[in-house]
PDB file of C-alpha atoms in Angstrom:
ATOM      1  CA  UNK A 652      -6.020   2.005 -22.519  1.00 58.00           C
ATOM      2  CA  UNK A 653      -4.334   3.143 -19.294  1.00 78.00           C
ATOM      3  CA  UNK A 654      -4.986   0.719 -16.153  1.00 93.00           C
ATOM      4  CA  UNK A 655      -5.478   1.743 -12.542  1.00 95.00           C
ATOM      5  CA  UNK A 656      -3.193   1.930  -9.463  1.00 97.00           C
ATOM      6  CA  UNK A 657      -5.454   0.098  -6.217  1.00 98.00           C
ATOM      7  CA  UNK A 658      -4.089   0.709  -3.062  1.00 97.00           C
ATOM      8  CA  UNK A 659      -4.789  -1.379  -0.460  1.00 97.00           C
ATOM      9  CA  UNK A 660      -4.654   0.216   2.904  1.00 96.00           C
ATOM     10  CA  UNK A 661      -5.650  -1.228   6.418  1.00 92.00           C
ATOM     11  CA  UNK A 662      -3.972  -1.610  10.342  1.00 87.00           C
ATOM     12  CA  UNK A 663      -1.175  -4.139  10.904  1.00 81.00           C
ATOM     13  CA  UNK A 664      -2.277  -7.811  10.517  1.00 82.00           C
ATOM     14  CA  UNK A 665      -5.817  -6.819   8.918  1.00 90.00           C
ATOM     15  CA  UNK A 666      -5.110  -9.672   6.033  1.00 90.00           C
ATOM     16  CA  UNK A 667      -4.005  -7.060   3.156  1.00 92.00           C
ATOM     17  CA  UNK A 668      -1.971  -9.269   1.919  1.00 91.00           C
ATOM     18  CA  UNK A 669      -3.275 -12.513   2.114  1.00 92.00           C
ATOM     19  CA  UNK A 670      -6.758 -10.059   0.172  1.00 96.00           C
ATOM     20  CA  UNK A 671      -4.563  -9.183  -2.622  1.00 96.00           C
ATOM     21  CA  UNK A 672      -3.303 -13.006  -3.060  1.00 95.00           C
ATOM     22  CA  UNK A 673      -7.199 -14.177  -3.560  1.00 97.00           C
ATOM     23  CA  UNK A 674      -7.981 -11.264  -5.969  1.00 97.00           C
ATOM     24  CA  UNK A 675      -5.070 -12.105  -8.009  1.00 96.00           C
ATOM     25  CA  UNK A 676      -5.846 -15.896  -8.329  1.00 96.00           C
ATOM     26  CA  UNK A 677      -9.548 -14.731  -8.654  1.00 96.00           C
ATOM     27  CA  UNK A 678      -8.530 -12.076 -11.305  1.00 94.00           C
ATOM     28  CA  UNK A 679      -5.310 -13.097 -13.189  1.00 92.00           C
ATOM     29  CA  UNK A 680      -5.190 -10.062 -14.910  1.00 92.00           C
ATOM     30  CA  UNK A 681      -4.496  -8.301 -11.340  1.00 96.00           C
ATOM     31  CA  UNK A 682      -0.524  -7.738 -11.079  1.00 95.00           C
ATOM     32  CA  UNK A 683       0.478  -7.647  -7.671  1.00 96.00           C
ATOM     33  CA  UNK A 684       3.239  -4.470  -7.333  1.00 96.00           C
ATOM     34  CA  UNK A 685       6.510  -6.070  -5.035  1.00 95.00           C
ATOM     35  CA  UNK A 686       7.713  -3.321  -2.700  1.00 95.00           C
ATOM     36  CA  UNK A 687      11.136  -2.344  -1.481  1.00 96.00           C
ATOM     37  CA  UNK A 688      11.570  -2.795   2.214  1.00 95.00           C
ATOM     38  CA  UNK A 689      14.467  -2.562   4.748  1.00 95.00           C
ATOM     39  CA  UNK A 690      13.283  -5.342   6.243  1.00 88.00           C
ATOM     40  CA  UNK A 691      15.327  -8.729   7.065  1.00 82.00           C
ATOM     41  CA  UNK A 692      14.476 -10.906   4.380  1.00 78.00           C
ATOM     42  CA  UNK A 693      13.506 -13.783   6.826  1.00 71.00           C
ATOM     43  CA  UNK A 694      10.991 -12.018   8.225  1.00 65.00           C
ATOM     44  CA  UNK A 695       8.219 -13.148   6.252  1.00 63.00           C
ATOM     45  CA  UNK A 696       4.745 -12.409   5.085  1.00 67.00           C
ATOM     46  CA  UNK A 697       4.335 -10.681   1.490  1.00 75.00           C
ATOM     47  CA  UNK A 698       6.864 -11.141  -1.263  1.00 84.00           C
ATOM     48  CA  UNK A 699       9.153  -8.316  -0.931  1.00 91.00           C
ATOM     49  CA  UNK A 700      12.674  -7.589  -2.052  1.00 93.00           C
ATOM     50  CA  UNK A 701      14.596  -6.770   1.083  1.00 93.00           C
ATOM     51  CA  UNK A 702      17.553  -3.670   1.385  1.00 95.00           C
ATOM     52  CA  UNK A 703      19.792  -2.290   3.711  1.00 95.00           C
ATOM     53  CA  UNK A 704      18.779   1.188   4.620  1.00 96.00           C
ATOM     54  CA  UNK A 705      21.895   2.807   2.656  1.00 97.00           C
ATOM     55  CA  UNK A 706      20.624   0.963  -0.557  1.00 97.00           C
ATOM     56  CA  UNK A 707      17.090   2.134   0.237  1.00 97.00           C
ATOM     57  CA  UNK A 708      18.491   5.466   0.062  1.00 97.00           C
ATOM     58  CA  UNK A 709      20.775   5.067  -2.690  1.00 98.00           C
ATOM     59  CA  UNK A 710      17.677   4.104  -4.759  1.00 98.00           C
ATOM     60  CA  UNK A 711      15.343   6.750  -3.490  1.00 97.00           C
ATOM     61  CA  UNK A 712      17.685   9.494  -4.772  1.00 98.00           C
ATOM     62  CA  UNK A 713      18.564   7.654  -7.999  1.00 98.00           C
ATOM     63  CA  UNK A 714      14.414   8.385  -8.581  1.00 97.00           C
ATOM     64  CA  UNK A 715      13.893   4.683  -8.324  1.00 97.00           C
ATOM     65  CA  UNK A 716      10.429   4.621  -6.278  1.00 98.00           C
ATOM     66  CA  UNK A 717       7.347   6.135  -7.279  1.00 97.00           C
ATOM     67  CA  UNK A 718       5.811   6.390  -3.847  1.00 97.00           C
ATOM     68  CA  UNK A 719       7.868   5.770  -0.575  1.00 97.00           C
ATOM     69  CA  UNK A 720       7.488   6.133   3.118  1.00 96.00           C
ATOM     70  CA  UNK A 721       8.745   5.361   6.784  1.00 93.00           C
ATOM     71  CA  UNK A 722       6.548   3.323   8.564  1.00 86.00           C
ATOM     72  CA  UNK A 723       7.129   1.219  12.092  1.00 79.00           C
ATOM     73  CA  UNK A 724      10.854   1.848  12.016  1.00 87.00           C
ATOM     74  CA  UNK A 725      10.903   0.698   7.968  1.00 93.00           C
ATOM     75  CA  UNK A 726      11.741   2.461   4.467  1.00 97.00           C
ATOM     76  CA  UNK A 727       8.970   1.052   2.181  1.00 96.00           C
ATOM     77  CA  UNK A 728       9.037   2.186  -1.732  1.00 98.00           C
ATOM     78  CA  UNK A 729       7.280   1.318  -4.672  1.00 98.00           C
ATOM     79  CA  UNK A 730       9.568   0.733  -7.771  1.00 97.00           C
ATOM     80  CA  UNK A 731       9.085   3.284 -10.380  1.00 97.00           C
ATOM     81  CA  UNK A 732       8.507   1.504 -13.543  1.00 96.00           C
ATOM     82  CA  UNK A 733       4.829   0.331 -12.404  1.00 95.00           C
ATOM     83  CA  UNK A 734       4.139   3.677 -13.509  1.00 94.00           C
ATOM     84  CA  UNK A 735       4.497   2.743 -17.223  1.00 94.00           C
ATOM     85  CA  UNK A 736       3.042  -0.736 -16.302  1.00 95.00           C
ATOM     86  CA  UNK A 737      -0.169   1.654 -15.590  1.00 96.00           C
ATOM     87  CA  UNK A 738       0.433   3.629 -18.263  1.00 93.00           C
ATOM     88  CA  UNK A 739      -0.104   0.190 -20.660  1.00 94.00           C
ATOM     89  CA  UNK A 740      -3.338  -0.886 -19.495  1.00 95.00           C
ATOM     90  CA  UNK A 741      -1.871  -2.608 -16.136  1.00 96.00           C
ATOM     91  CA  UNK A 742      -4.173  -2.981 -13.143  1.00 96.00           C
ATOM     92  CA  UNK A 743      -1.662  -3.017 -10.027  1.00 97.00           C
ATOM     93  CA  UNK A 744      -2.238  -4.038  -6.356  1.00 97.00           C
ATOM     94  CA  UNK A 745      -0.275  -2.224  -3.954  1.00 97.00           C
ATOM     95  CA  UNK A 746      -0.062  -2.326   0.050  1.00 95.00           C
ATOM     96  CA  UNK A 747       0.366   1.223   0.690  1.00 95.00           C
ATOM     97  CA  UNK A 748       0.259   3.413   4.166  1.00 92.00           C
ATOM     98  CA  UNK A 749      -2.531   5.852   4.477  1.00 91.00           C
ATOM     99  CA  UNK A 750       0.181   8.396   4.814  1.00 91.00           C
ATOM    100  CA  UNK A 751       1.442   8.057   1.226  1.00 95.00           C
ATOM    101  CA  UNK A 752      -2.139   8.433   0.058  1.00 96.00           C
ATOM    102  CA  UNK A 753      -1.836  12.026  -1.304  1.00 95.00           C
ATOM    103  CA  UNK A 754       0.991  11.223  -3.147  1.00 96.00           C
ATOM    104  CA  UNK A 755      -0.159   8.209  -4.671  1.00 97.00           C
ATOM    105  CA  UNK A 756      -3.583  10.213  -5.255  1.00 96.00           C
ATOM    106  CA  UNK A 757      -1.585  13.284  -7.360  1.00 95.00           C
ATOM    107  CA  UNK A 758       0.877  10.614  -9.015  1.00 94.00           C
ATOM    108  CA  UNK A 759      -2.087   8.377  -9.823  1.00 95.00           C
ATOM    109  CA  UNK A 760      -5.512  10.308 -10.585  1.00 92.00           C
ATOM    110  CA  UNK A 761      -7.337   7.065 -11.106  1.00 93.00           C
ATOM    111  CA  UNK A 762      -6.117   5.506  -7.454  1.00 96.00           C
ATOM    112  CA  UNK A 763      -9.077   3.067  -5.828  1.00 97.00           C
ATOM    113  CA  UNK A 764      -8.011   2.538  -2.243  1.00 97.00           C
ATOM    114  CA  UNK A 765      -9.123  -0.558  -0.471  1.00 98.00           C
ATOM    115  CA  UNK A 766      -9.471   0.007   3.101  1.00 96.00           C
ATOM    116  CA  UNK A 767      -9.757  -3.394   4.919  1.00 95.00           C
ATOM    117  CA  UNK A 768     -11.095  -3.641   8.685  1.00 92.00           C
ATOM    118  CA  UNK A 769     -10.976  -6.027  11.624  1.00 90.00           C
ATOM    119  CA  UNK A 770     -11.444  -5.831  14.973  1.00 90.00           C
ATOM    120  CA  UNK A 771      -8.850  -4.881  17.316  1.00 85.00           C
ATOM    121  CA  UNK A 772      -8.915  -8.136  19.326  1.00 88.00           C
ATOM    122  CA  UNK A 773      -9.329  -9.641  15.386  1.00 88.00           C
ATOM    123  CA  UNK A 774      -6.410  -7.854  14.726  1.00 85.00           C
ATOM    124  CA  UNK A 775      -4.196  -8.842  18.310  1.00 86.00           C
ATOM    125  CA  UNK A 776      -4.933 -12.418  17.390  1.00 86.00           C
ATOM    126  CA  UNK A 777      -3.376 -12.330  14.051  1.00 85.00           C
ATOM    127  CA  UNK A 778      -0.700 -10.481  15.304  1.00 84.00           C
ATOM    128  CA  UNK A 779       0.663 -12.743  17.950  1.00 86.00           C
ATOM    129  CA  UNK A 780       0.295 -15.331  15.420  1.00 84.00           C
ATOM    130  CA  UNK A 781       2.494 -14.071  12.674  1.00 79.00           C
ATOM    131  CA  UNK A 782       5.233 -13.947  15.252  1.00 77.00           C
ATOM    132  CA  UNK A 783       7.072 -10.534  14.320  1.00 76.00           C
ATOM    133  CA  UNK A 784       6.216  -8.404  17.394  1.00 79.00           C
ATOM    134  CA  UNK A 785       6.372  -8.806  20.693  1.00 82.00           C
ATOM    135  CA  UNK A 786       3.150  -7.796  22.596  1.00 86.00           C
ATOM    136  CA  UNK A 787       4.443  -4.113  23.048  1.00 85.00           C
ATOM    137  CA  UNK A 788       4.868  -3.619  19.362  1.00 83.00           C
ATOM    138  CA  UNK A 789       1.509  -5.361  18.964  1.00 81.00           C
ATOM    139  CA  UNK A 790       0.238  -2.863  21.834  1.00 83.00           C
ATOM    140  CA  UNK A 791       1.540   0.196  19.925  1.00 80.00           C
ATOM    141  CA  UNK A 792       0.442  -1.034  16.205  1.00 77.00           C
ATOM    142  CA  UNK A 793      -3.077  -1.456  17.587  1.00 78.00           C
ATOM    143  CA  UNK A 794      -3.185   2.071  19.408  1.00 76.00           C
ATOM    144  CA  UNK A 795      -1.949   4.120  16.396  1.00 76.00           C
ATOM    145  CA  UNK A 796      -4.278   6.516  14.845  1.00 72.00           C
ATOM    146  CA  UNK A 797      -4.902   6.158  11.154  1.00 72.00           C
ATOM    147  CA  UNK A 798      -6.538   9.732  10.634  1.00 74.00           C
ATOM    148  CA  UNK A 799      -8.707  11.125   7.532  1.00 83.00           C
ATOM    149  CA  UNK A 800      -8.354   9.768   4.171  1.00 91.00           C
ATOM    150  CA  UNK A 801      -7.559  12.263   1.539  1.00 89.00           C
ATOM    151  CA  UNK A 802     -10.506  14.565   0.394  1.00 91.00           C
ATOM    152  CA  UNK A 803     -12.160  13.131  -2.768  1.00 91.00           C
ATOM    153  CA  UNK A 804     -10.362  10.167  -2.485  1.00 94.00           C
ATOM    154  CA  UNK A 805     -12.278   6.508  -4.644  1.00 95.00           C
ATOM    155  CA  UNK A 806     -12.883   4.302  -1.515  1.00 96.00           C
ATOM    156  CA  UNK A 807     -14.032   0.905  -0.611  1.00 96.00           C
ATOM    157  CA  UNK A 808     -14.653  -0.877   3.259  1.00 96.00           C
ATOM    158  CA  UNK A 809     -14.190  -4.074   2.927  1.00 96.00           C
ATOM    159  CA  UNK A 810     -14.133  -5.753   6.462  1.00 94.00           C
ATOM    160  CA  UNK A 811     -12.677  -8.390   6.959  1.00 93.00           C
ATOM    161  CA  UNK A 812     -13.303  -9.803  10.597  1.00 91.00           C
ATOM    162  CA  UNK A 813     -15.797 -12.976   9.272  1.00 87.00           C
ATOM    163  CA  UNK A 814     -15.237 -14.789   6.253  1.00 91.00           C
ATOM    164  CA  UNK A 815     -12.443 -14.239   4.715  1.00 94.00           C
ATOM    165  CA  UNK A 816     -14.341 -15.475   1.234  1.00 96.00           C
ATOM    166  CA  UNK A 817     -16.997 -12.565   2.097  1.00 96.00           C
ATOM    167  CA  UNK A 818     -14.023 -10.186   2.275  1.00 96.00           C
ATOM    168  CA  UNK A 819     -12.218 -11.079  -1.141  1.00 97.00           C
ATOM    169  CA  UNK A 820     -15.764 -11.007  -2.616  1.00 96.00           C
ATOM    170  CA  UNK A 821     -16.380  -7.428  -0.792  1.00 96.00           C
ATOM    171  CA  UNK A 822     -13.255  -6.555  -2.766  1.00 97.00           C
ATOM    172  CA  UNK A 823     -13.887  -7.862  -6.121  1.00 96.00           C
ATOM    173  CA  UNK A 824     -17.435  -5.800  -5.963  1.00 96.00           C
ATOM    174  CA  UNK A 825     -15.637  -2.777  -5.811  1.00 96.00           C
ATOM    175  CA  UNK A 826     -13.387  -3.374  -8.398  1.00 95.00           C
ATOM    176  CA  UNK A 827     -15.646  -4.909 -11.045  1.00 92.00           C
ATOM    177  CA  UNK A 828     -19.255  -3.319  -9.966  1.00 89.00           C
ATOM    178  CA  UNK A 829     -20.127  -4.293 -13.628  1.00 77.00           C
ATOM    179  CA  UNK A 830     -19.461  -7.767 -13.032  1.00 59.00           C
ATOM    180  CA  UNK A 831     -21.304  -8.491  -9.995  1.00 47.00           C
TER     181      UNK A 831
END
């Protein structure tokens, strides 16, 4: 039984990551997927494993990442082997950029994409409070311009400017319809 890639997609300080925590303590069968980041390690926020950028590269063209992209001055990529994790009946959770999204679509025919929503002043507020950008990086993240999704592409809003509990359930509804 093959399992399902979900990409979860959304602007900078949106909650993605604190979403995918709550589905995987509400769902333990959920695997979160750890990405690859040249980002300091101190910096904070999800679980990641941190590289310089020459390791990034050394492991991009060793074929080590299934996805990757640049995103806000970063290298992000998604190790390689969650492909066979799939492949045995894994369900994965994966903060992705909507620019990787064809990729991961072609790599991943069964790919359900989260898209989670908040309000830009929602969004400013959680910003300054994680402390990583200053208020012109805050400026810039909130003025960039997501585009289209990907033609034909399995999405789900889930917005998450109330309740956080109504977002994670928002979530779970659109991965277990059944269930609901």
């Amino acid at each position: 039984m093959a399992g399902r890639l979900i990409g979860v997609v959304g602007p900078s300080g949106v909650g993605k990551d604190s979403v995918m925590r709550a589905l995987v303590r509400a769902q333990p069968e959920l695997a979160l997927v750890r990405r690859v980041i040249t980002r300091a390690p101190e910096s904070g926020g999800e679980d990641y494993e941190p590289v310089s950028e020459a390791e990034f590269r050394r492991r991009a063209d060793a074929g080590e990442f299934c996805l990757q992209w640049q995103a806000h001055g970063l290298h992000y990529g998604i190790p390689a082997d969650i492909s066979q994790r799939i492949a045995a009946g894994a369900e994965m959770l994966v903060n992705l950029s909507r620019g990787v999204l064809n990729a991961a679509q072609a790599q991943f025919p069964d790919l359900l994409v989260l898209n989670i929503t908040a309000r830009p002043e929602t969004l400013a507020a959680r910003l300054r409070g994680r402390g990583r950008e200053d208020e012109a990086q805050i400026a810039l993240r909130l003025s960039r311009d997501a585009g289209a999704f990907p033609p034909g592409l399995q999405l789900a809003q889930i917005d998450n400017d109330g309740s956080f509990d109504e977002a994670v359930q928002q979530a779970l509804l659109a991965l277990y319809p059944v269930r609901a």
